[in-house]
Amino acid sequence: MPHTVPRTGASPGTRPRWWTELPLIAVVYAVYSAGRLLAPDDVTAAVNNGLGILRLERDLHIDFETPLNRIFIDHAWVGVPADFAYASLHYVATPAVLVWLWKRRQASYQFFRTWLLVATLIGLIGFTLMPTCPPRLLDAGYGFVDGMAHYSEYGWWGGEASAPRGLGSFTNQYAAMPSLHVGWALWCGVALWAHGRSVWAKIAAVVYPLSILLVVMGTANHYFMDGAAGIATMGIGALLARPVMRMIDRIRDRRRAAGTAGTAVAPVGADPVGAATEKSAGTEKPESAADVSAGCQTSARERERIPRQHGGGRGEEADTGAAEPATADGSAAAPAR
């Protein structure tokens, strides 16, 4: 049976090495962060897009962010925890679930990792194509209050989204469509529902995404349609994850094949230079048995031990030396030992 090497991206039950996974995730996150900063921050276009979303929601009576924002602002016991959740949970929960999959659910880890990375890059495309002013940055006449700024004395954030005080310039406040807070929370929920074995894991799988959807609207950081777009982004990412994995496998196979071809053994043939080198180095190939026997000269002692093949004749005696003395009855005497 021929020995086959399993494909890296498709071998079930094999845990990818952390020293290859961590740089990959770090690079994608760095691209995502840089892309957010480089995305267009045209205030006029962003405000127009935000107002367009708000008008559409009000026409469809799905502007849930308006009543939620009033509740969060009027009740600190709701608003303050929501601000902490918005500012920190996506930095904690998403990596925690990813590490849990890597350690405990090896067969599914690569799919979920690829799904997360692909969806994140799709979200970056959305930020670039459609800068959107969040509700908290609209004119006060639209009825929204910035929850993060309202409760900023309770946390590390200031009046510029969830960025720590003094670091607002390092974030793009118009990168709101789609809401990856909601998308990443949904990803965590699907992973927990599919692979969590306890009742608490199933509860968290449902409660966490729904809570984040309420939080992003209640803090006036996103419209309801931003959250819906985040859900759609994760759906597209899930559909593209396996094709991307297959494409990566094909690229790896081609690179492996190219490396194998580069190290192929040269054709066997006469190499006078190599032969001369071997002889000079004292590694001359031993002669075959036929070559040895062709020029072999048997010593006298060896000839003495070789029995006569045909009973002997006078010619043979001449070849082997003096004739052996005969006994009294005429038979040959045994040779002396």
Coordinates of C-alpha atoms in Angstrom, one line a residue:
M1 CA 0.0 0.0 0.0
P2 CA 1.5 3.4 -0.9
H3 CA 2.2 5.8 1.9
T4 CA 0.3 9.0 1.6
V5 CA 0.9 12.2 3.6
P6 CA -2.4 13.7 4.9
R7 CA -3.2 17.2 3.7
T8 CA -2.5 19.9 6.3
G9 CA -5.8 21.6 6.1
A10 CA -8.0 18.5 6.0
S11 CA -6.5 16.1 8.5
P12 CA -9.2 15.5 11.1
G13 CA -8.2 15.4 14.7
T14 CA -4.9 17.2 14.1
R15 CA -4.3 20.3 16.2
P16 CA -2.6 23.1 14.2
R17 CA 0.6 24.4 15.7
W18 CA 0.0 27.5 17.8
W19 CA 3.1 29.1 16.5
T20 CA 1.6 29.1 13.0
E21 CA -1.9 30.0 14.1
L22 CA -1.1 32.9 16.3
P23 CA 0.8 34.9 13.6
L24 CA -1.9 34.2 11.1
I25 CA -4.6 35.6 13.4
A26 CA -2.4 38.5 14.4
V27 CA -1.8 39.4 10.8
V28 CA -5.5 39.3 9.9
Y29 CA -6.4 41.4 12.9
A30 CA -3.6 43.9 12.1
V31 CA -5.0 44.2 8.5
Y32 CA -8.5 44.6 9.9
S33 CA -7.4 47.4 12.4
A34 CA -5.3 49.2 9.7
G35 CA -8.2 48.9 7.3
R36 CA -10.6 50.5 9.8
L37 CA -8.2 53.4 10.1
L38 CA -7.7 53.7 6.3
A39 CA -11.4 53.4 5.5
P40 CA -12.9 56.6 4.2
D41 CA -14.0 58.9 7.0
D42 CA -15.9 61.3 4.8
V43 CA -18.3 62.9 7.4
T44 CA -20.8 64.1 4.9
A45 CA -21.1 60.6 3.3
A46 CA -21.2 58.9 6.6
V47 CA -23.9 61.2 8.0
N48 CA -26.0 60.7 4.8
N49 CA -25.6 56.9 5.1
G50 CA -26.6 56.9 8.7
L51 CA -29.7 59.1 8.2
G52 CA -30.7 56.9 5.2
I53 CA -30.6 53.8 7.4
L54 CA -32.5 55.6 10.2
R55 CA -35.2 56.7 7.8
L56 CA -35.6 53.2 6.3
E57 CA -35.9 51.7 9.8
R58 CA -38.5 54.2 10.9
D59 CA -40.5 53.6 7.7
L60 CA -40.4 49.8 8.5
H61 CA -40.9 50.4 12.2
I62 CA -37.7 48.6 13.2
D63 CA -35.8 51.4 14.7
F64 CA -35.4 49.5 18.0
E65 CA -32.3 51.5 18.9
T66 CA -34.4 54.6 19.8
P67 CA -36.4 53.2 22.8
L68 CA -33.4 51.0 23.9
N69 CA -31.2 54.1 24.1
R70 CA -33.7 55.9 26.3
I71 CA -33.7 52.9 28.7
F72 CA -29.9 52.7 28.9
I73 CA -29.6 56.4 29.5
D74 CA -32.3 56.6 32.1
H75 CA -31.2 53.6 34.1
A76 CA -27.5 53.5 35.1
W77 CA -27.7 49.9 36.3
V78 CA -28.5 48.9 32.7
G79 CA -26.3 51.5 30.9
V80 CA -23.1 51.1 32.8
P81 CA -22.8 47.2 32.5
A82 CA -23.8 47.6 28.8
D83 CA -20.9 50.1 28.3
F84 CA -18.4 47.7 29.9
A85 CA -19.8 44.8 27.7
Y86 CA -19.5 46.9 24.5
A87 CA -16.0 48.0 25.4
S88 CA -14.5 44.7 26.4
L89 CA -16.4 41.5 25.7
H90 CA -15.5 41.1 22.1
Y91 CA -11.8 41.3 23.0
V92 CA -12.3 38.5 25.6
A93 CA -15.1 36.2 24.5
T94 CA -14.0 35.8 20.9
P95 CA -10.4 34.8 21.6
A96 CA -11.5 32.6 24.5
V97 CA -13.9 30.6 22.3
L98 CA -11.2 30.3 19.6
V99 CA -8.6 28.9 22.0
W100 CA -11.3 26.6 23.4
L101 CA -11.9 25.2 19.9
W102 CA -8.2 24.8 19.3
K103 CA -7.7 22.8 22.5
R104 CA -10.9 20.8 22.7
R105 CA -12.5 20.6 19.3
Q106 CA -9.7 20.0 16.9
A107 CA -11.8 18.6 14.1
S108 CA -13.9 21.8 13.8
Y109 CA -11.2 24.4 14.8
Q110 CA -9.9 25.1 11.3
F111 CA -13.4 25.7 9.9
F112 CA -14.4 28.1 12.7
R113 CA -11.1 29.9 12.5
T114 CA -11.3 30.3 8.7
W115 CA -15.0 31.4 9.1
L116 CA -14.0 34.1 11.6
L117 CA -11.2 35.5 9.5
V118 CA -13.1 35.5 6.3
A119 CA -16.1 37.3 7.8
T120 CA -13.8 39.8 9.5
L121 CA -12.3 40.7 6.1
I122 CA -15.7 41.0 4.6
G123 CA -16.7 43.4 7.3
L124 CA -13.6 45.5 6.4
I125 CA -14.9 45.7 2.9
G126 CA -18.2 47.0 4.3
F127 CA -16.5 49.7 6.3
T128 CA -14.6 50.8 3.2
L129 CA -17.6 50.9 0.8
M130 CA -20.1 52.4 3.2
P131 CA -18.9 54.7 6.0
T132 CA -21.8 55.1 8.4
C133 CA -22.4 57.7 11.1
P134 CA -23.6 55.8 14.2
P135 CA -26.7 57.1 16.0
R136 CA -24.7 58.6 18.9
L137 CA -23.0 61.0 16.5
L138 CA -26.1 62.3 14.9
D139 CA -27.6 65.7 15.8
A140 CA -29.2 65.7 19.2
G141 CA -32.5 66.4 17.5
Y142 CA -32.8 62.8 16.4
G143 CA -33.1 61.8 20.0
F144 CA -29.9 59.7 20.7
V145 CA -27.5 60.1 23.6
D146 CA -24.0 58.7 23.4
G147 CA -24.1 56.1 26.2
M148 CA -20.3 55.7 26.4
A149 CA -19.8 59.4 26.8
H150 CA -22.7 59.6 29.3
Y151 CA -21.1 57.1 31.6
S152 CA -17.5 57.7 30.8
E153 CA -16.6 58.4 34.5
Y154 CA -17.3 54.7 35.2
G155 CA -14.8 53.2 32.8
W156 CA -11.6 53.8 30.8
W157 CA -13.3 55.1 27.7
G158 CA -14.0 58.7 26.8
G159 CA -16.4 60.2 24.3
E160 CA -15.0 58.5 21.2
A161 CA -16.6 55.1 21.0
S162 CA -15.0 52.4 23.2
A163 CA -11.4 53.7 22.7
P164 CA -9.5 54.5 25.9
R165 CA -9.2 58.2 26.8
G166 CA -6.7 59.9 24.6
L167 CA -6.7 57.2 21.9
G168 CA -9.7 58.2 20.0
S169 CA -7.6 59.2 17.0
F170 CA -6.6 55.5 16.6
T171 CA -10.1 54.4 15.7
N172 CA -12.5 55.2 12.9
Q173 CA -15.9 56.1 14.4
Y174 CA -17.6 55.7 11.1
A175 CA -16.7 52.0 10.7
A176 CA -20.2 50.9 11.8
M177 CA -21.7 49.0 8.9
P178 CA -21.7 46.0 9.5
S179 CA -21.6 45.6 13.3
L180 CA -18.8 43.0 13.9
H181 CA -19.6 43.2 17.6
V182 CA -22.9 41.4 16.7
G183 CA -21.2 39.2 14.0
W184 CA -18.4 38.0 16.4
A185 CA -21.0 37.3 19.1
L186 CA -23.0 35.2 16.7
W187 CA -19.9 33.3 15.8
C188 CA -19.3 32.5 19.5
G189 CA -22.9 31.5 19.9
V190 CA -22.8 29.0 17.0
A191 CA -19.5 27.5 18.2
L192 CA -20.9 27.1 21.8
W193 CA -24.2 25.6 20.5
A194 CA -22.5 23.2 18.2
H195 CA -19.7 22.0 20.5
G196 CA -20.7 22.9 24.0
R197 CA -21.8 19.9 26.0
S198 CA -23.3 21.5 29.1
V199 CA -26.6 23.3 29.5
W200 CA -24.8 26.5 30.4
A201 CA -22.9 26.4 27.1
K202 CA -26.3 26.2 25.3
I203 CA -27.7 29.0 27.3
A204 CA -24.7 31.2 26.6
A205 CA -24.9 30.4 22.9
V206 CA -28.3 32.0 22.8
V207 CA -28.0 34.8 25.4
Y208 CA -24.6 36.2 24.4
P209 CA -25.4 37.2 20.8
L210 CA -28.8 38.5 21.7
S211 CA -27.3 40.6 24.6
I212 CA -24.7 42.1 22.3
L213 CA -27.3 43.0 19.8
L214 CA -29.2 44.9 22.5
V215 CA -26.0 46.5 23.8
V216 CA -24.9 47.9 20.5
M217 CA -28.3 49.5 19.9
G218 CA -28.9 50.7 23.5
T219 CA -25.5 52.4 23.7
A220 CA -26.3 54.1 20.3
N221 CA -23.2 52.7 18.7
H222 CA -25.2 50.9 15.9
Y223 CA -28.5 50.8 14.2
F224 CA -30.5 47.6 14.1
M225 CA -29.6 47.2 10.5
D226 CA -25.9 47.4 11.4
G227 CA -26.5 44.3 13.5
A228 CA -28.5 42.6 10.8
A229 CA -25.7 43.3 8.4
G230 CA -23.2 41.8 10.9
I231 CA -25.4 38.6 11.0
A232 CA -25.4 38.5 7.1
T233 CA -21.7 39.0 7.1
M234 CA -21.2 36.0 9.3
G235 CA -23.5 34.0 7.0
I236 CA -21.5 34.8 3.9
G237 CA -18.3 34.0 5.8
A238 CA -19.6 30.6 6.8
L239 CA -20.5 29.8 3.1
L240 CA -17.0 30.9 1.9
A241 CA -15.0 29.2 4.7
R242 CA -14.8 25.7 3.2
P243 CA -14.0 27.0 -0.4
V244 CA -11.2 29.1 1.1
M245 CA -9.9 26.1 3.0
R246 CA -9.8 24.0 -0.2
M247 CA -8.0 26.8 -2.0
I248 CA -5.4 27.0 0.7
D249 CA -5.0 23.3 0.5
R250 CA -4.4 23.5 -3.3
I251 CA -1.8 26.2 -2.8
R252 CA 0.0 24.1 -0.2
D253 CA -0.1 21.0 -2.4
R254 CA 1.4 23.0 -5.3
R255 CA 4.2 24.4 -3.1
R256 CA 4.9 20.9 -1.7
A257 CA 5.0 19.4 -5.3
A258 CA 7.3 22.2 -6.4
G259 CA 9.6 21.5 -3.5
T260 CA 9.6 17.8 -4.2
A261 CA 10.5 18.4 -7.9
G262 CA 13.4 20.6 -6.9
T263 CA 14.9 17.9 -4.8
A264 CA 14.4 15.0 -7.3
V265 CA 17.3 12.5 -7.7
A266 CA 19.5 13.0 -10.8
P267 CA 19.4 10.3 -13.5
V268 CA 21.8 7.4 -13.0
G269 CA 24.7 7.4 -15.5
A270 CA 28.4 7.3 -16.0
D271 CA 30.2 10.0 -14.2
P272 CA 34.0 9.9 -14.9
V273 CA 34.7 12.8 -12.8
G274 CA 32.8 11.3 -9.8
A275 CA 34.5 7.9 -10.3
A276 CA 37.9 9.5 -10.3
T277 CA 37.0 11.4 -7.2
E278 CA 35.9 8.2 -5.5
K279 CA 39.1 6.4 -6.4
S280 CA 41.2 9.3 -5.2
A281 CA 39.3 9.3 -1.9
G282 CA 39.9 5.6 -1.4
T283 CA 36.3 4.6 -1.9
E284 CA 36.7 2.7 -5.1
K285 CA 33.9 0.2 -5.7
P286 CA 34.9 -3.4 -5.0
E287 CA 35.3 -5.7 -8.0
S288 CA 32.7 -8.3 -8.7
A289 CA 33.2 -12.0 -8.1
A290 CA 33.5 -12.6 -11.8
D291 CA 36.3 -10.1 -12.1
V292 CA 38.2 -11.6 -9.1
S293 CA 38.0 -15.2 -10.4
A294 CA 39.2 -14.2 -13.9
G295 CA 42.7 -13.4 -12.7
C296 CA 43.0 -15.5 -9.6
Q297 CA 46.2 -17.6 -9.1
T298 CA 45.8 -20.4 -6.6
S299 CA 48.7 -20.9 -4.2
A300 CA 50.5 -24.2 -3.9
R301 CA 48.9 -24.9 -0.5
E302 CA 45.5 -24.3 -1.9
R303 CA 46.2 -26.6 -4.9
E304 CA 47.2 -29.2 -2.4
R305 CA 43.8 -29.0 -0.8
I306 CA 41.7 -29.1 -4.0
P307 CA 40.7 -32.8 -4.8
R308 CA 41.3 -34.2 -8.2
Q309 CA 38.1 -33.9 -10.3
H310 CA 38.5 -37.0 -12.6
G311 CA 40.6 -39.6 -10.7
G312 CA 43.9 -38.1 -11.9
G313 CA 46.1 -38.7 -14.9
R314 CA 49.7 -38.4 -15.7
G315 CA 49.1 -35.0 -17.0
E316 CA 47.4 -33.9 -13.8
E317 CA 50.2 -35.3 -11.7
A318 CA 52.6 -33.3 -13.7
D319 CA 50.5 -30.2 -13.0
T320 CA 50.3 -30.8 -9.3
G321 CA 53.9 -31.8 -8.7
A322 CA 55.6 -35.2 -8.1
A323 CA 53.5 -38.4 -8.2
E324 CA 52.4 -39.8 -4.8
P325 CA 54.3 -43.0 -3.8
A326 CA 52.5 -46.3 -4.2
T327 CA 52.0 -48.8 -1.4
A328 CA 52.9 -52.5 -1.6
D329 CA 49.5 -53.5 -3.1
G330 CA 49.8 -50.9 -5.8
S331 CA 47.3 -48.3 -4.3
A332 CA 48.3 -44.7 -3.8
A333 CA 49.5 -43.8 -0.4
A334 CA 47.5 -41.2 1.5
P335 CA 49.2 -37.8 1.5
A336 CA 50.9 -36.8 4.7
R337 CA 49.0 -34.3 6.9

